């Protein structure tokens, strides 16, 4: 069994190394270890990928390396399925903010990501989850989050998936105590998508969790709705914004650089340079009609063509999509 664990561990370490060497810009060993602490020390990571198990316990390291590889596979899968690119502006901004948030140990452990629909909020949360593997607990707010109890049930089940919804406490106070106990002393990162669904009582839930646990909280929301919520629940929002907020990232429409990067990767038939003349028009349409979601739709339309799209084709399709969006 020990030999089998050793072979598996070495194989995973080498797969991780292959992925590391494929990254552009290049990722150093130190950067890998900061990104995936479960790799252990630089020496451990180097020995394992070189097939050296001397003085190492494979059974101890194997679960950790499996976790790292699972996170990398999730990142690869998400990028393939959703066309998530780490070098686009939403990912760069949110990754920078999250990297600054996680080491915080004081009161200010809340990060808010704002942006319109299609601006990359959900995709950015997925990248954060993949980056901080083992730390992130993901939940999505919904209409049931108008109440504290509704939010706490979802958070508790996400933190401790072994629990069953029907066995959870009925009172808000007991739910809060159970959630705090589940979070314990761990350095969890709670990510909340669709945060604009939160009611005023849930703002107090977040404040209490920040006060009574070591967790960090990242909320992604449509900016206008979040501001409306803050205006209606000023006292609760004031406590969070002024006393607990580490940073606030506001995502905007795709830049022309992002448009060019996105389309060049998503549409394989774009080989020449003529199509780039369409980028300014497409960027303008995207900013008014769905942002990165608009670019995904445009890419899908272009990939239906049997020939390499010209700039005029891309502009025509973009105009058609914009007209559909405005109906």
Short mmCIF file of C-alpha atoms in Angstrom, two decimals:
data_model
loop_
_atom_site.label_atom_id
_atom_site.label_comp_id
_atom_site.label_asym_id
_atom_site.label_seq_id
_atom_site.Cartn_x
_atom_site.Cartn_y
_atom_site.Cartn_z
CA UNK A 1 0.00 0.00 0.00
CA UNK A 2 2.85 2.39 0.87
CA UNK A 3 4.49 1.74 -2.50
CA UNK A 4 1.18 2.32 -4.28
CA UNK A 5 0.68 5.60 -2.43
CA UNK A 6 4.21 6.63 -3.33
CA UNK A 7 3.68 5.95 -7.04
CA UNK A 8 0.39 7.87 -7.02
CA UNK A 9 1.98 10.79 -5.20
CA UNK A 10 4.88 11.03 -7.63
CA UNK A 11 2.51 10.82 -10.59
CA UNK A 12 0.33 13.62 -9.26
CA UNK A 13 3.36 15.79 -8.45
CA UNK A 14 4.62 15.38 -12.01
CA UNK A 15 1.19 16.21 -13.46
CA UNK A 16 1.14 19.36 -11.35
CA UNK A 17 4.59 20.24 -12.66
CA UNK A 18 3.48 19.78 -16.27
CA UNK A 19 0.55 22.14 -15.68
CA UNK A 20 2.88 24.65 -14.01
CA UNK A 21 5.24 24.65 -16.99
CA UNK A 22 2.33 25.30 -19.37
CA UNK A 23 1.37 28.55 -17.67
CA UNK A 24 1.98 31.90 -19.37
CA UNK A 25 3.37 34.07 -17.94
CA UNK A 26 5.69 31.54 -16.30
CA UNK A 27 4.90 30.48 -12.73
CA UNK A 28 7.84 29.91 -10.37
CA UNK A 29 7.98 27.21 -7.69
CA UNK A 30 7.58 29.85 -4.99
CA UNK A 31 4.49 31.21 -6.71
CA UNK A 32 3.05 27.69 -6.97
CA UNK A 33 3.60 27.06 -3.27
CA UNK A 34 2.01 30.38 -2.31
CA UNK A 35 -0.93 29.58 -4.54
CA UNK A 36 -1.22 25.95 -3.37
CA UNK A 37 0.15 25.74 0.20
CA UNK A 38 -0.70 22.01 0.33
CA UNK A 39 2.33 21.38 -1.91
CA UNK A 40 4.47 21.86 1.18
CA UNK A 41 7.96 23.29 1.02
CA UNK A 42 9.95 23.97 -2.12
CA UNK A 43 12.17 21.02 -1.20
CA UNK A 44 9.21 18.64 -0.78
CA UNK A 45 7.63 19.66 -4.08
CA UNK A 46 10.96 19.31 -5.92
CA UNK A 47 11.72 15.88 -4.40
CA UNK A 48 8.29 14.48 -5.24
CA UNK A 49 8.28 15.54 -8.88
CA UNK A 50 11.79 14.07 -9.18
CA UNK A 51 10.54 10.75 -7.79
CA UNK A 52 12.46 11.02 -4.50
CA UNK A 53 10.46 9.75 -1.49
CA UNK A 54 13.36 9.63 0.96
CA UNK A 55 12.32 10.95 4.41
CA UNK A 56 8.80 11.67 3.10
CA UNK A 57 5.55 10.00 4.17
CA UNK A 58 3.47 9.36 1.02
CA UNK A 59 0.30 8.69 3.01
CA UNK A 60 0.61 12.12 4.60
CA UNK A 61 1.22 14.04 1.38
CA UNK A 62 -1.06 12.11 -0.99
CA UNK A 63 -4.40 13.63 0.18
CA UNK A 64 -2.90 17.12 -0.02
CA UNK A 65 -1.54 16.63 -3.52
CA UNK A 66 -4.83 15.09 -4.63
CA UNK A 67 -6.53 18.24 -3.38
CA UNK A 68 -4.13 20.46 -5.33
CA UNK A 69 -4.62 18.43 -8.50
CA UNK A 70 -8.40 18.50 -8.06
CA UNK A 71 -8.23 22.29 -7.84
CA UNK A 72 -6.09 22.45 -10.98
CA UNK A 73 -8.48 20.14 -12.83
CA UNK A 74 -11.37 22.34 -11.74
CA UNK A 75 -9.51 25.37 -13.04
CA UNK A 76 -8.79 23.63 -16.35
CA UNK A 77 -12.37 22.43 -16.66
CA UNK A 78 -13.85 25.78 -15.78
CA UNK A 79 -11.63 27.54 -18.28
CA UNK A 80 -12.60 25.10 -21.01
CA UNK A 81 -16.32 25.14 -20.29
CA UNK A 82 -16.79 28.77 -19.42
CA UNK A 83 -13.85 30.29 -21.29
CA UNK A 84 -12.43 31.76 -18.09
CA UNK A 85 -9.10 33.45 -18.72
CA UNK A 86 -6.90 34.46 -15.83
CA UNK A 87 -5.30 37.34 -17.73
CA UNK A 88 -8.53 39.20 -18.51
CA UNK A 89 -9.21 42.30 -16.44
CA UNK A 90 -11.95 40.90 -14.14
CA UNK A 91 -9.76 37.97 -13.12
CA UNK A 92 -6.68 40.14 -12.65
CA UNK A 93 -8.50 42.66 -10.46
CA UNK A 94 -10.35 40.14 -8.31
CA UNK A 95 -7.35 37.83 -7.91
CA UNK A 96 -5.24 40.75 -6.76
CA UNK A 97 -7.89 41.84 -4.25
CA UNK A 98 -8.43 38.28 -2.99
CA UNK A 99 -4.70 37.75 -2.59
CA UNK A 100 -4.56 40.90 -0.48
CA UNK A 101 -7.63 39.87 1.55
CA UNK A 102 -6.66 36.34 2.62
CA UNK A 103 -3.67 37.29 4.84
CA UNK A 104 -5.79 39.81 6.78
CA UNK A 105 -6.32 38.98 10.45
CA UNK A 106 -7.99 42.18 11.66
CA UNK A 107 -11.61 43.26 11.40
CA UNK A 108 -11.50 44.21 7.72
CA UNK A 109 -11.98 40.83 6.08
CA UNK A 110 -14.80 41.60 3.63
CA UNK A 111 -14.30 41.98 -0.13
CA UNK A 112 -17.12 43.19 -2.38
CA UNK A 113 -17.04 42.53 -6.13
CA UNK A 114 -19.54 44.69 -8.02
CA UNK A 115 -20.43 44.68 -11.66
CA UNK A 116 -23.28 44.43 -14.15
CA UNK A 117 -24.54 41.15 -15.54
CA UNK A 118 -21.94 39.39 -17.66
CA UNK A 119 -19.01 41.38 -16.25
CA UNK A 120 -17.19 38.29 -14.95
CA UNK A 121 -18.23 38.15 -11.28
CA UNK A 122 -19.15 34.47 -11.17
CA UNK A 123 -16.15 33.44 -13.25
CA UNK A 124 -13.86 35.42 -10.95
CA UNK A 125 -15.26 33.62 -7.91
CA UNK A 126 -14.54 30.28 -9.60
CA UNK A 127 -10.94 31.29 -10.16
CA UNK A 128 -10.61 32.39 -6.54
CA UNK A 129 -11.98 29.02 -5.41
CA UNK A 130 -9.45 27.21 -7.59
CA UNK A 131 -6.61 29.43 -6.40
CA UNK A 132 -7.31 28.98 -2.69
CA UNK A 133 -8.14 25.31 -2.76
CA UNK A 134 -9.24 23.88 0.57
CA UNK A 135 -10.12 27.30 1.98
CA UNK A 136 -13.08 28.44 -0.11
CA UNK A 137 -16.71 27.67 0.74
CA UNK A 138 -19.03 28.67 -2.13
CA UNK A 139 -22.68 29.67 -1.76
CA UNK A 140 -25.15 31.52 -3.95
CA UNK A 141 -27.70 33.93 -2.51
CA UNK A 142 -31.32 33.80 -3.66
CA UNK A 143 -34.72 35.16 -2.69
CA UNK A 144 -34.66 33.05 0.47
CA UNK A 145 -31.80 35.20 1.70
CA UNK A 146 -34.17 37.98 2.67
CA UNK A 147 -34.07 36.34 6.11
CA UNK A 148 -31.07 35.54 8.28
CA UNK A 149 -32.26 31.96 8.80
CA UNK A 150 -32.44 31.32 5.05
CA UNK A 151 -28.87 32.48 4.55
CA UNK A 152 -27.50 30.65 7.59
CA UNK A 153 -28.98 27.32 6.48
CA UNK A 154 -27.26 27.54 3.11
CA UNK A 155 -23.96 28.68 4.62
CA UNK A 156 -23.99 25.95 7.27
CA UNK A 157 -24.68 23.22 4.70
CA UNK A 158 -21.87 24.55 2.49
CA UNK A 159 -19.39 24.63 5.38
CA UNK A 160 -20.39 21.16 6.62
CA UNK A 161 -21.87 19.11 3.74
CA UNK A 162 -22.36 16.14 6.08
CA UNK A 163 -25.32 17.88 7.68
CA UNK A 164 -28.84 17.38 6.36
CA UNK A 165 -31.20 20.30 5.88
CA UNK A 166 -34.01 18.58 7.76
CA UNK A 167 -31.78 18.17 10.82
CA UNK A 168 -30.76 21.83 11.08
CA UNK A 169 -31.92 23.98 14.02
CA UNK A 170 -35.09 25.96 13.48
CA UNK A 171 -34.19 29.15 15.33
CA UNK A 172 -31.91 31.81 13.88
CA UNK A 173 -29.84 31.96 17.07
CA UNK A 174 -29.19 28.22 17.02
CA UNK A 175 -28.36 28.33 13.32
CA UNK A 176 -25.86 31.09 13.98
CA UNK A 177 -24.21 29.14 16.80
CA UNK A 178 -24.01 26.02 14.62
CA UNK A 179 -22.48 27.97 11.73
CA UNK A 180 -19.89 29.59 13.98
CA UNK A 181 -19.02 26.18 15.41
CA UNK A 182 -18.72 24.68 11.92
CA UNK A 183 -16.40 27.47 10.81
CA UNK A 184 -14.37 26.94 13.97
CA UNK A 185 -10.84 28.28 14.01
CA UNK A 186 -10.26 27.53 10.35
CA UNK A 187 -9.23 30.18 7.87
CA UNK A 188 -12.29 29.72 5.64
CA UNK A 189 -13.06 32.00 2.71
CA UNK A 190 -16.82 32.30 2.22
CA UNK A 191 -17.73 33.40 -1.31
CA UNK A 192 -21.30 34.59 -1.93
CA UNK A 193 -22.50 34.97 -5.50
CA UNK A 194 -25.65 36.93 -6.41
CA UNK A 195 -25.19 38.93 -3.20
CA UNK A 196 -27.78 41.53 -4.23
CA UNK A 197 -30.45 39.05 -3.10
CA UNK A 198 -29.40 39.53 0.53
CA UNK A 199 -31.89 41.19 2.84
CA UNK A 200 -30.96 43.55 5.66
CA UNK A 201 -30.83 40.79 8.32
CA UNK A 202 -28.18 38.96 6.29
CA UNK A 203 -25.87 41.97 6.51
CA UNK A 204 -25.94 41.44 10.27
CA UNK A 205 -25.18 37.76 9.72
CA UNK A 206 -22.05 38.67 7.78
CA UNK A 207 -20.99 41.14 10.44
CA UNK A 208 -21.45 38.53 13.18
CA UNK A 209 -19.46 35.91 11.27
CA UNK A 210 -16.63 38.39 10.76
CA UNK A 211 -16.72 39.29 14.46
CA UNK A 212 -16.89 35.78 15.88
CA UNK A 213 -14.85 33.68 13.45
CA UNK A 214 -11.63 34.00 11.48
CA UNK A 215 -13.38 33.64 8.12
CA UNK A 216 -13.00 35.98 5.18
CA UNK A 217 -16.04 36.88 3.09
CA UNK A 218 -16.20 37.74 -0.62
CA UNK A 219 -19.54 38.99 -1.95
CA UNK A 220 -20.26 39.34 -5.68
CA UNK A 221 -23.30 41.44 -6.55
CA UNK A 222 -24.85 43.71 -9.12
CA UNK A 223 -23.67 47.13 -7.98
CA UNK A 224 -26.88 49.10 -8.34
CA UNK A 225 -28.92 46.62 -6.33
CA UNK A 226 -26.27 46.44 -3.62
CA UNK A 227 -26.33 50.22 -3.29
CA UNK A 228 -30.13 50.20 -3.06
CA UNK A 229 -29.89 47.63 -0.31
CA UNK A 230 -27.34 49.73 1.52
CA UNK A 231 -29.56 52.79 1.28
CA UNK A 232 -32.52 50.92 2.79
CA UNK A 233 -30.46 49.26 5.50
CA UNK A 234 -28.02 52.00 6.26
CA UNK A 235 -27.00 51.00 9.77
CA UNK A 236 -26.28 47.38 8.83
CA UNK A 237 -24.45 48.43 5.66
CA UNK A 238 -22.50 51.16 7.48
CA UNK A 239 -21.08 48.63 9.92
CA UNK A 240 -19.87 46.48 7.05
CA UNK A 241 -18.68 49.15 4.64
CA UNK A 242 -16.87 51.35 7.14
CA UNK A 243 -15.69 48.84 9.74
CA UNK A 244 -15.28 45.50 7.97
CA UNK A 245 -14.60 46.25 4.30
CA UNK A 246 -11.11 45.40 3.08
CA UNK A 247 -11.65 46.32 -0.56
CA UNK A 248 -14.30 46.89 -3.20
CA UNK A 249 -13.68 45.87 -6.79
CA UNK A 250 -15.93 47.40 -9.43
CA UNK A 251 -15.90 45.49 -12.71
CA UNK A 252 -16.65 47.37 -15.89
CA UNK A 253 -17.18 46.54 -19.56
CA UNK A 254 -14.52 44.64 -21.52
CA UNK A 255 -11.62 46.75 -22.71
CA UNK A 256 -10.53 46.55 -26.33
CA UNK A 257 -7.51 44.54 -25.18
CA UNK A 258 -9.76 42.02 -23.44
CA UNK A 259 -12.06 41.83 -26.46
CA UNK A 260 -9.12 41.00 -28.72
CA UNK A 261 -7.73 38.40 -26.30
CA UNK A 262 -11.12 36.78 -25.76
CA UNK A 263 -12.10 36.51 -29.41
CA UNK A 264 -8.67 35.35 -30.58
CA UNK A 265 -8.88 32.43 -28.16
CA UNK A 266 -12.55 31.61 -28.54
CA UNK A 267 -12.74 31.72 -32.35
CA UNK A 268 -10.08 29.36 -33.78
CA UNK A 269 -10.64 30.51 -37.37
CA UNK A 270 -9.36 34.05 -36.67
CA UNK A 271 -5.93 33.73 -38.28
CA UNK A 272 -5.40 37.01 -40.09
CA UNK A 273 -5.28 40.54 -38.81
CA UNK A 274 -8.23 42.09 -40.64
CA UNK A 275 -10.74 41.07 -37.99
CA UNK A 276 -9.08 43.32 -35.40
CA UNK A 277 -10.59 46.35 -37.14
CA UNK A 278 -13.88 45.23 -35.63
CA UNK A 279 -12.62 45.30 -32.04
CA UNK A 280 -13.57 48.92 -31.17
CA UNK A 281 -17.14 48.42 -32.42
CA UNK A 282 -17.47 45.07 -30.64
CA UNK A 283 -16.12 46.52 -27.39
CA UNK A 284 -18.69 49.32 -27.54
CA UNK A 285 -21.55 46.88 -28.23
CA UNK A 286 -20.38 44.51 -25.48
CA UNK A 287 -20.31 47.30 -22.91
CA UNK A 288 -23.95 48.08 -23.67
CA UNK A 289 -25.27 44.56 -24.21
CA UNK A 290 -24.00 41.99 -21.74
CA UNK A 291 -20.23 42.48 -21.47
CA UNK A 292 -18.31 39.17 -21.56
CA UNK A 293 -21.54 37.22 -22.04
CA UNK A 294 -21.99 39.22 -25.26
CA UNK A 295 -18.51 38.17 -26.37
CA UNK A 296 -19.34 34.53 -25.70
CA UNK A 297 -22.49 34.80 -27.81
CA UNK A 298 -20.58 36.53 -30.60
CA UNK A 299 -17.91 33.81 -30.52
CA UNK A 300 -20.54 31.09 -30.76
CA UNK A 301 -22.08 32.87 -33.76
CA UNK A 302 -18.71 33.22 -35.49
CA UNK A 303 -17.89 29.55 -34.92
CA UNK A 304 -21.00 28.59 -36.88
CA UNK A 305 -19.41 30.04 -40.01
CA UNK A 306 -17.50 27.73 -42.37
CA UNK A 307 -15.05 30.48 -43.34
CA UNK A 308 -12.72 32.78 -41.47
CA UNK A 309 -14.78 35.77 -40.32
CA UNK A 310 -13.76 39.18 -41.63
CA UNK A 311 -14.12 42.40 -39.68
CA UNK A 312 -17.33 43.19 -41.54
CA UNK A 313 -18.80 39.82 -40.55
CA UNK A 314 -17.99 40.32 -36.88
CA UNK A 315 -19.45 43.82 -36.89
CA UNK A 316 -22.63 42.60 -38.57
CA UNK A 317 -23.10 39.74 -36.12
CA UNK A 318 -22.33 42.01 -33.18
CA UNK A 319 -24.93 44.51 -34.37
CA UNK A 320 -27.51 41.74 -34.72
CA UNK A 321 -26.80 40.51 -31.19
CA UNK A 322 -27.02 44.03 -29.83
CA UNK A 323 -30.41 44.49 -31.50
CA UNK A 324 -31.65 41.24 -29.94
CA UNK A 325 -30.42 42.39 -26.54
CA UNK A 326 -32.31 45.67 -26.84
CA UNK A 327 -35.67 44.07 -27.62
#
